[in-house]
Short mmCIF file of N, CA and C in Angstrom, two decimals:
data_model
loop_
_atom_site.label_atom_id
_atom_site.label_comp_id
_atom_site.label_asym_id
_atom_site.label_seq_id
_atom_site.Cartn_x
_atom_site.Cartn_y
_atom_site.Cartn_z
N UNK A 1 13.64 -25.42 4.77
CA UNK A 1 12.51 -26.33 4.69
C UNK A 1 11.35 -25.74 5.49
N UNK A 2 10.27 -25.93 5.04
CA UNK A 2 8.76 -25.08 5.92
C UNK A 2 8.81 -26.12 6.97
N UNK A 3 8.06 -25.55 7.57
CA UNK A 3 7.67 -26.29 8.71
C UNK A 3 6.31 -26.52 9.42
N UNK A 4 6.27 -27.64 9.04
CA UNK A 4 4.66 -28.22 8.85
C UNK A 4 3.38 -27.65 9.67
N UNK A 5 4.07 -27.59 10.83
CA UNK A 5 3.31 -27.17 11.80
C UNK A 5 2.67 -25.55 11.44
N UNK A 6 3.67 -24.61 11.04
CA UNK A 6 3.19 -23.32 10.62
C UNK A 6 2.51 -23.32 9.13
N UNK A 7 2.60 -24.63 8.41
CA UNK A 7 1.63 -23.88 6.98
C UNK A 7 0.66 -24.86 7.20
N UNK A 8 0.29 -25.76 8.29
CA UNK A 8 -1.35 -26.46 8.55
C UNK A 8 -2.27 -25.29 9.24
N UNK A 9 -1.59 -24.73 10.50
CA UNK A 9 -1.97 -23.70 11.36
C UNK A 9 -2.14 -22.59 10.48
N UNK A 10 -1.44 -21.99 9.79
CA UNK A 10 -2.02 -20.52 9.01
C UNK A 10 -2.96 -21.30 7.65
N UNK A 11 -3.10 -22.51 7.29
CA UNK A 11 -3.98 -22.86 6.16
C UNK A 11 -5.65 -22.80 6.92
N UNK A 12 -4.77 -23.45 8.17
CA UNK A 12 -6.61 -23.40 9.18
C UNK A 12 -6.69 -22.47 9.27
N UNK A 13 -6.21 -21.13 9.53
CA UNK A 13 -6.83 -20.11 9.91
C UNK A 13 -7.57 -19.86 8.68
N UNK A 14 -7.08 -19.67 7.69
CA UNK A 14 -7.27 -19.23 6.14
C UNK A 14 -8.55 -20.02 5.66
N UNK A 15 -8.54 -21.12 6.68
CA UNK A 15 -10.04 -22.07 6.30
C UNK A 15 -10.99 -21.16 7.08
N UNK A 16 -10.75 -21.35 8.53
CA UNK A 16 -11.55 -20.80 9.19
C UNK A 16 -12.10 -19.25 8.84
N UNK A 17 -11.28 -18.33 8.79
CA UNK A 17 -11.86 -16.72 8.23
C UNK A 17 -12.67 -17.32 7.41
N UNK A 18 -12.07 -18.15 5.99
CA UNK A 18 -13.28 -17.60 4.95
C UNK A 18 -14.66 -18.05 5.28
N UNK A 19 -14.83 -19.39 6.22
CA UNK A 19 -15.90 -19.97 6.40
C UNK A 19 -16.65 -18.66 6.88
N UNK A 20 -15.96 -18.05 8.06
CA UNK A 20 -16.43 -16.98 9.10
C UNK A 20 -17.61 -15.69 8.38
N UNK A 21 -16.57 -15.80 6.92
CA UNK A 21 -16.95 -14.70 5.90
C UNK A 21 -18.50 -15.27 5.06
N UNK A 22 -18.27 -16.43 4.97
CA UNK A 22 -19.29 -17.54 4.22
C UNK A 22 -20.70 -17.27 4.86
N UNK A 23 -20.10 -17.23 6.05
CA UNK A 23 -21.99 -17.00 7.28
C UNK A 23 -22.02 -16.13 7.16
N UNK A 24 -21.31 -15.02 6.69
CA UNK A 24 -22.00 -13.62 6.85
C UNK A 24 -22.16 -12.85 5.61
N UNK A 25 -22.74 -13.88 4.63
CA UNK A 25 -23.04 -13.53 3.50
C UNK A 25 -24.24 -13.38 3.39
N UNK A 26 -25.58 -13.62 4.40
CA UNK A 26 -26.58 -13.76 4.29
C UNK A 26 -27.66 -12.76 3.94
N UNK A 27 -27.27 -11.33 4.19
CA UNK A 27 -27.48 -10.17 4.66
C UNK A 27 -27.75 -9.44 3.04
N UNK A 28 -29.29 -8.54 2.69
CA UNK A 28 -28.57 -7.49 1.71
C UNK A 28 -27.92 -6.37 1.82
N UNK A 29 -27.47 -6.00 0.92
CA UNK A 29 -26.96 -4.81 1.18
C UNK A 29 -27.19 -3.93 2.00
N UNK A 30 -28.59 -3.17 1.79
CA UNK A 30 -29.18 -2.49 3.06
C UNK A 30 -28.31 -2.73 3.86
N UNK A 31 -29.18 -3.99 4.41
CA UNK A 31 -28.90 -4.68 6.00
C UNK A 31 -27.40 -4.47 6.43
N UNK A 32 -26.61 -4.74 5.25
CA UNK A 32 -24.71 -4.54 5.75
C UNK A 32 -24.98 -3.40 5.67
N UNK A 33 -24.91 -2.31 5.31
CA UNK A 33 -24.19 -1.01 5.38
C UNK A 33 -25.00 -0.13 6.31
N UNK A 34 -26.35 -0.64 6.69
CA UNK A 34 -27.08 -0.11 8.33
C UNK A 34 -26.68 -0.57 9.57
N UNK A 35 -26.01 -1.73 9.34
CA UNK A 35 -25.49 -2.75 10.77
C UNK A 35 -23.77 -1.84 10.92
N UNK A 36 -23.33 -1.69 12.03
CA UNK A 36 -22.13 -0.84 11.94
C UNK A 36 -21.33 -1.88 12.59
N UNK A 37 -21.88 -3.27 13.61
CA UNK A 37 -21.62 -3.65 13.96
C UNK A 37 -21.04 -5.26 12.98
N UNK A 38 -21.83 -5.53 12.42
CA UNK A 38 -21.61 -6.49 11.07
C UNK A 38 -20.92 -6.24 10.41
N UNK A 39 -20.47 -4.45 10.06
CA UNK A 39 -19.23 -4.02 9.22
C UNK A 39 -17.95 -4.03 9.95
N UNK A 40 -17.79 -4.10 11.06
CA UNK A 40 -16.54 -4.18 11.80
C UNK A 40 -16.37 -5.52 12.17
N UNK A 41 -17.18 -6.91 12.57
CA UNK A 41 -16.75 -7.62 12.01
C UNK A 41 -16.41 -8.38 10.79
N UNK A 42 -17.35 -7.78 9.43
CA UNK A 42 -16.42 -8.52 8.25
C UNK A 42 -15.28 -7.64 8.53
N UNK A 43 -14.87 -6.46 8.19
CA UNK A 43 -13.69 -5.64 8.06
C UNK A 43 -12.71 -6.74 9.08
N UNK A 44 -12.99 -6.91 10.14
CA UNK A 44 -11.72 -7.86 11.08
C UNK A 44 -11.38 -8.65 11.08
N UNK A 45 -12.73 -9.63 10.48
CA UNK A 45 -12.25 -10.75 9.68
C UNK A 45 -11.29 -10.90 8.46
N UNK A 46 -11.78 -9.80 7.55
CA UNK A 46 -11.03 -9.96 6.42
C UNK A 46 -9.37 -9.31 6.42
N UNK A 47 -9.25 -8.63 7.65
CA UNK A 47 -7.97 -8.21 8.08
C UNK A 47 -6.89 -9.30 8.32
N UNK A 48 -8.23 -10.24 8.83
CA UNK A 48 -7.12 -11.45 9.85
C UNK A 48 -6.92 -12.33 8.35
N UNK A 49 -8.10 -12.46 7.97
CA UNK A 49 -7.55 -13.34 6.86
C UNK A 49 -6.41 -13.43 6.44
N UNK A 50 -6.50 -11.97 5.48
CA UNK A 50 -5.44 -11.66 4.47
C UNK A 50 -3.96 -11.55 5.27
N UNK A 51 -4.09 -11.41 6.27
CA UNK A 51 -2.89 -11.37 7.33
C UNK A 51 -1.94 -12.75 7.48
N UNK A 52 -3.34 -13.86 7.39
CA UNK A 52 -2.92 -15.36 7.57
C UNK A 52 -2.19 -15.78 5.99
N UNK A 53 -2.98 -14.97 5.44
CA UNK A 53 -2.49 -15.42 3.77
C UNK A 53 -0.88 -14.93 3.87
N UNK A 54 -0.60 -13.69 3.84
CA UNK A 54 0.32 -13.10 4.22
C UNK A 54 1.86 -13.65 4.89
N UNK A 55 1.66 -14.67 6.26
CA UNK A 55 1.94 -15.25 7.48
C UNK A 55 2.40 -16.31 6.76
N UNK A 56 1.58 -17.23 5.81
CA UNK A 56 1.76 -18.11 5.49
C UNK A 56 2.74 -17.89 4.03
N UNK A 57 2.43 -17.23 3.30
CA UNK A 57 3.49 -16.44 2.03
C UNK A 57 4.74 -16.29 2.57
N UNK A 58 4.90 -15.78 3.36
CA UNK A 58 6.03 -14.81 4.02
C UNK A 58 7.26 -16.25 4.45
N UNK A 59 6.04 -17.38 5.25
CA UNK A 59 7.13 -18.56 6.15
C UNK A 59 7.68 -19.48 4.73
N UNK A 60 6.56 -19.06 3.86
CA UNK A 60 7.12 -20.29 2.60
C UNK A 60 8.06 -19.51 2.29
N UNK A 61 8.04 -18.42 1.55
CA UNK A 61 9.33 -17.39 1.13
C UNK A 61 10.38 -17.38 1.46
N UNK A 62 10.70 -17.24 3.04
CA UNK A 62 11.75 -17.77 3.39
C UNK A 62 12.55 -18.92 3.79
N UNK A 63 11.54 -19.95 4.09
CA UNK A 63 12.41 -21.58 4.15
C UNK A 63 12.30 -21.75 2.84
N UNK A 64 11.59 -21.04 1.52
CA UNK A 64 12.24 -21.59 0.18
C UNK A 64 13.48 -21.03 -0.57
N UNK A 65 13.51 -19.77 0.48
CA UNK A 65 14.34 -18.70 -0.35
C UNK A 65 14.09 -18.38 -1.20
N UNK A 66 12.81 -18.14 -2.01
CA UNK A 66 12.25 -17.37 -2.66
C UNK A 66 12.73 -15.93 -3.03
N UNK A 67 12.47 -15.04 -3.64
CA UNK A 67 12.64 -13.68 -4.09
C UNK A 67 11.43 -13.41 -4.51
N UNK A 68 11.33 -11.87 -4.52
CA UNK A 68 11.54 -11.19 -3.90
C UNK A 68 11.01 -11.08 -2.40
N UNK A 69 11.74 -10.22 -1.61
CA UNK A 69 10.80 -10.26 -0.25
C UNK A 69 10.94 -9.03 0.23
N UNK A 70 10.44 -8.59 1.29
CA UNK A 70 10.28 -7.39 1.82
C UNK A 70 8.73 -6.79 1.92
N UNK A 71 7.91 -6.13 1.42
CA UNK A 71 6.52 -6.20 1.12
C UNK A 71 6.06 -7.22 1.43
N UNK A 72 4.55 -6.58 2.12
CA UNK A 72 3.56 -8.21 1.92
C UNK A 72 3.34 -8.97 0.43
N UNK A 73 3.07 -7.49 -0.77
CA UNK A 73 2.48 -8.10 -1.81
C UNK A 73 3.65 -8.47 -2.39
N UNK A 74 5.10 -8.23 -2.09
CA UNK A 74 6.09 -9.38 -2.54
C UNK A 74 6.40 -10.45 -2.06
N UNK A 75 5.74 -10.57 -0.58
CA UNK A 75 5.50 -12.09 -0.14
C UNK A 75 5.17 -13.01 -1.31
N UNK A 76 3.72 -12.60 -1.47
CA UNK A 76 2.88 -13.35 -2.35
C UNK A 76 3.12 -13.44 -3.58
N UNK A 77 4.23 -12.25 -4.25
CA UNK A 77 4.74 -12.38 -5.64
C UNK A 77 5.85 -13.48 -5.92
N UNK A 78 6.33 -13.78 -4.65
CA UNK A 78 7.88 -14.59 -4.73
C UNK A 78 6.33 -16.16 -4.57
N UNK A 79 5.78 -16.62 -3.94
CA UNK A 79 4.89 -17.66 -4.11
C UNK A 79 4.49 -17.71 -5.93
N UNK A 80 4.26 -16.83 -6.68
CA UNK A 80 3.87 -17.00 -8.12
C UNK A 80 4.95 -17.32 -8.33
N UNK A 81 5.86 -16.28 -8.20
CA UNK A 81 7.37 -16.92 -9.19
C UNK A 81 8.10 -18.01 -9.03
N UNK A 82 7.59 -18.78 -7.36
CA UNK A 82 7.94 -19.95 -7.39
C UNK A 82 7.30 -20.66 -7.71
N UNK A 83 5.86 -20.58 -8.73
CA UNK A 83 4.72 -21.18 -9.03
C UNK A 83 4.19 -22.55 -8.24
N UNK A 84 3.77 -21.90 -6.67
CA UNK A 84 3.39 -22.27 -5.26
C UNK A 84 2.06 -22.00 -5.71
N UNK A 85 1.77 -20.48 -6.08
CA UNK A 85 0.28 -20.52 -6.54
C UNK A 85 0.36 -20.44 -8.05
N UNK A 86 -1.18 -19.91 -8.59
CA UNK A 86 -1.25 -19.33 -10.05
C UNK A 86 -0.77 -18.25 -10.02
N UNK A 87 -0.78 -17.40 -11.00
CA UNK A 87 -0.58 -16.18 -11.45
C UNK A 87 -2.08 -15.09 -10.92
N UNK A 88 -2.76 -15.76 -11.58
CA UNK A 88 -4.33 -15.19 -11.39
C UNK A 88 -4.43 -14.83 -9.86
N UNK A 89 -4.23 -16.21 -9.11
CA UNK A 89 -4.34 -16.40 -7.56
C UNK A 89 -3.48 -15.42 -6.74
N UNK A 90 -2.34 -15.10 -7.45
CA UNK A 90 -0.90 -14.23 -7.12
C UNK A 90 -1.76 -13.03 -7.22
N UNK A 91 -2.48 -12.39 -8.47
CA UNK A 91 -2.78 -11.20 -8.47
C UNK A 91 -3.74 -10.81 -7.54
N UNK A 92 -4.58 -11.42 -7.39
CA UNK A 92 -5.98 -11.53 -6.66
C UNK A 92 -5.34 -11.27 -5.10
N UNK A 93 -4.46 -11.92 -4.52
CA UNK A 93 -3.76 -11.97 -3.59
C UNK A 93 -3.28 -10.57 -3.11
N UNK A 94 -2.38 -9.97 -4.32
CA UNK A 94 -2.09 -8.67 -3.84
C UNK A 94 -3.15 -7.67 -3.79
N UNK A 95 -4.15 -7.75 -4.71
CA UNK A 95 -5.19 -6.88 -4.32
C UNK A 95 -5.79 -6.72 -3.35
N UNK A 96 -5.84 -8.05 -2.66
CA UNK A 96 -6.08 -8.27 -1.03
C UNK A 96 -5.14 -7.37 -0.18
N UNK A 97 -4.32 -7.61 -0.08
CA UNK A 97 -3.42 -6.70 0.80
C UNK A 97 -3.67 -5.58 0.43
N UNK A 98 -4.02 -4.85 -0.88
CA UNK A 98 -4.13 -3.18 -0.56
C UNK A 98 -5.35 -3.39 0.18
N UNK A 99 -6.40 -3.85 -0.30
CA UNK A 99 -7.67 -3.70 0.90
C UNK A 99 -7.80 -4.15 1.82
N UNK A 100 -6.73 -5.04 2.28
CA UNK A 100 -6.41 -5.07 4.17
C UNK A 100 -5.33 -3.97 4.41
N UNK A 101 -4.99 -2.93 4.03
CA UNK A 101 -4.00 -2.05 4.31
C UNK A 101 -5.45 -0.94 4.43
N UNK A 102 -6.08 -0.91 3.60
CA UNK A 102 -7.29 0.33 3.57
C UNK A 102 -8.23 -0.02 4.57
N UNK A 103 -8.58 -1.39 5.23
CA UNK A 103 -9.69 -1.73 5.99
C UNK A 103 -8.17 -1.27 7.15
N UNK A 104 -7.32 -1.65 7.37
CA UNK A 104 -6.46 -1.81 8.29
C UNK A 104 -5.85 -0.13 9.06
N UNK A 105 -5.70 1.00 8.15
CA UNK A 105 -5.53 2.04 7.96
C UNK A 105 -6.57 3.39 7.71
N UNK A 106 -7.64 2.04 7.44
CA UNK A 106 -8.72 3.55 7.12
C UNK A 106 -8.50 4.42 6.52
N UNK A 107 -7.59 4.35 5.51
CA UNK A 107 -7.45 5.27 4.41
C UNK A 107 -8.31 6.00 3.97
N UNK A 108 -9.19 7.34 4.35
CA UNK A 108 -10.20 7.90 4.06
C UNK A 108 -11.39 6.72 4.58
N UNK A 109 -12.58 7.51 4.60
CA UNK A 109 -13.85 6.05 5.15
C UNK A 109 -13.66 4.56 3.76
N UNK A 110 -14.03 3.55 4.69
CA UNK A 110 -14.17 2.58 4.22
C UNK A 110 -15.26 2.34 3.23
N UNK A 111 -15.09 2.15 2.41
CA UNK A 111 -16.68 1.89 0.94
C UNK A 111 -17.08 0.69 1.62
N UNK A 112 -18.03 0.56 2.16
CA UNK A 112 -19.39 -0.14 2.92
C UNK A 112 -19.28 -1.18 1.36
N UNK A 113 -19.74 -0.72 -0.14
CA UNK A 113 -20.14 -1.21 -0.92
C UNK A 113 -19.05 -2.15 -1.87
N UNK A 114 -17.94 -1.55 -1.41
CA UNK A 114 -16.71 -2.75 -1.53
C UNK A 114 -16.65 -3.57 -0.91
N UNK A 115 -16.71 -3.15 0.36
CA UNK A 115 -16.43 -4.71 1.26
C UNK A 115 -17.48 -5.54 1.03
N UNK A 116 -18.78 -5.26 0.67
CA UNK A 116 -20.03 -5.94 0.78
C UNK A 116 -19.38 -6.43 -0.52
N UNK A 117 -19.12 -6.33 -1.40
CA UNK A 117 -19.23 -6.60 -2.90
C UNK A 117 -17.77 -7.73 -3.04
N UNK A 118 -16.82 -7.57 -2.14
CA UNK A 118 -15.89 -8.47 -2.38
C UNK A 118 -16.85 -9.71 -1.34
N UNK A 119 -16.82 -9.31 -0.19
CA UNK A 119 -17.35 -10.64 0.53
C UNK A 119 -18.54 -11.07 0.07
N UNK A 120 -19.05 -10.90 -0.99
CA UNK A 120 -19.75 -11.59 -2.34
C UNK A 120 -19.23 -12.54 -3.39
N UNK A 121 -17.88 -11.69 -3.90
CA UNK A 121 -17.12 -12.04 -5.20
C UNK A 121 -16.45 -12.90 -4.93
N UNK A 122 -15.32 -11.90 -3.78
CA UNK A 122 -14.17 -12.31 -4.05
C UNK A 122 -13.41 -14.00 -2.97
N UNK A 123 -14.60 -14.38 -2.06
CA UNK A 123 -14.03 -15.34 -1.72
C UNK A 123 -13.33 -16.58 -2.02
N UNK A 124 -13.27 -16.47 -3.10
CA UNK A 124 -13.08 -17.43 -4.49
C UNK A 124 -12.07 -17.33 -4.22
N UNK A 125 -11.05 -16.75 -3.85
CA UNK A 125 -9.72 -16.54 -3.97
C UNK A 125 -9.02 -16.73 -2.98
N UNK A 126 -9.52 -16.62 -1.78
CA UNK A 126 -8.65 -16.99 -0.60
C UNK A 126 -9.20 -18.70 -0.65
N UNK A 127 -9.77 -19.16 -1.24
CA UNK A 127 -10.12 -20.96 -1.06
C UNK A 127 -9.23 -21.65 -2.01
N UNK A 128 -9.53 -20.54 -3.45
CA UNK A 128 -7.81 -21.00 -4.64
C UNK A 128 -6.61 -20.74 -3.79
N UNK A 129 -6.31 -20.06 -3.39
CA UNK A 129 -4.73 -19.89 -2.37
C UNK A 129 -4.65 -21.30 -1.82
N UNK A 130 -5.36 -21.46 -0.41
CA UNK A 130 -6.01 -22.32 0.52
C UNK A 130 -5.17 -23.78 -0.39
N UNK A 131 -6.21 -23.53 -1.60
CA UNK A 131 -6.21 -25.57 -2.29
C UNK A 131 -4.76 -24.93 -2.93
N UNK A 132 -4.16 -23.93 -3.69
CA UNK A 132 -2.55 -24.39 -4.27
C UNK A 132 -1.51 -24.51 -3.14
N UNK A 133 -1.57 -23.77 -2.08
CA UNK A 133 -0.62 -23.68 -1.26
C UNK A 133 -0.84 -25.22 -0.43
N UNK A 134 -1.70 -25.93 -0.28
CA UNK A 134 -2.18 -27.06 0.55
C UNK A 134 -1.05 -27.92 -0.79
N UNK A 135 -2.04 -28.01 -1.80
CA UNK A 135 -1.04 -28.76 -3.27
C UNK A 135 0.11 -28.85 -3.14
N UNK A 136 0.89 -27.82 -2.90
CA UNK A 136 1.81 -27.73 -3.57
C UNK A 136 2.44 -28.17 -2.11
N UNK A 137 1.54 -28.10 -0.82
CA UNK A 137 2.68 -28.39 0.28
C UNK A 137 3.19 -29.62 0.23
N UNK A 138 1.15 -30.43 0.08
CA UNK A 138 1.56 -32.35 -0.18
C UNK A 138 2.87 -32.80 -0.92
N UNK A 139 3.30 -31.99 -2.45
CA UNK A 139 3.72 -32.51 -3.29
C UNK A 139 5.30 -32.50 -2.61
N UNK A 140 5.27 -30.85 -1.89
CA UNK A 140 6.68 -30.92 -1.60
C UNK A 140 7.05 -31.46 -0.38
N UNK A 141 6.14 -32.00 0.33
CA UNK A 141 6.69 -33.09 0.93
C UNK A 141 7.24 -34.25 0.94
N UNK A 142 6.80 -34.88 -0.14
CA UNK A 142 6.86 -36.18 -0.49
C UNK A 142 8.19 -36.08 -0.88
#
């Protein structure tokens, strides 16, 4: 059984980053990829995020006994197959983790114009996680 206390606490965090990400949308391009200091905090933010997403995948996975596990992005695959999230939300999810493994690892320099371009796009997706995993907690409580 989850335990309430750990999927309110990693959902807040998961609130809090994206908001974090939300204010620091203000900026153009230029402005992000001249600031070195604005790029290391989105990059840390979006580390912690996807980490919380992760944290929170990982605790459902195992008080559901879910499959598969091991990997982060099979954290989040055993959440689709227990259709906890969407499919869409599932994929979007793992794409996150390779680019918190590349912001996290520095896999060759970081593309300035990715990160700018997801913390544009892609916040859409950690707020869909956010509302199915919240959903699906209410329901399975009851």
């Amino acid at each position: 059984m989850v335990d309430e206390s750990v999927v309110t606490d990693k959902l807040q965090y998961v609130n809090e980053y994206t908001s974090d990400l939300e204010e620091m949308r203000g900026m153009s391009k230029d402005e992000y990829t001249s600031d070195v200091v604005v790029q290391r905090a989105v990059e840390r933010t979006f580390m912690n995020l996807i980490q919380s997403c992760i944290d929170l995948a990982q605790h459902i996975r195992a008080s559901e006994n879910l499959e598969p596990s091991g990997t982060a992005k099979q954290e989040i695959e055993a959440l689709g197959n227990g259709d906890i999230i969407s499919r869409e939300t599932q994929e979007k999810l793992e794409e996150a983790v390779g680019f918190r493994n590349v912001l996290a690892h520095r896999y060759g320099d970081v593309d300035h114009d990715v990160v700018y371009r997801t913390l544009h796009d892609d916040l859409v997706w950690f707020e869909r996680f956010q509302q199915e995993v919240a959903q699906w907690f209410q329901q399975h409580r009851n």
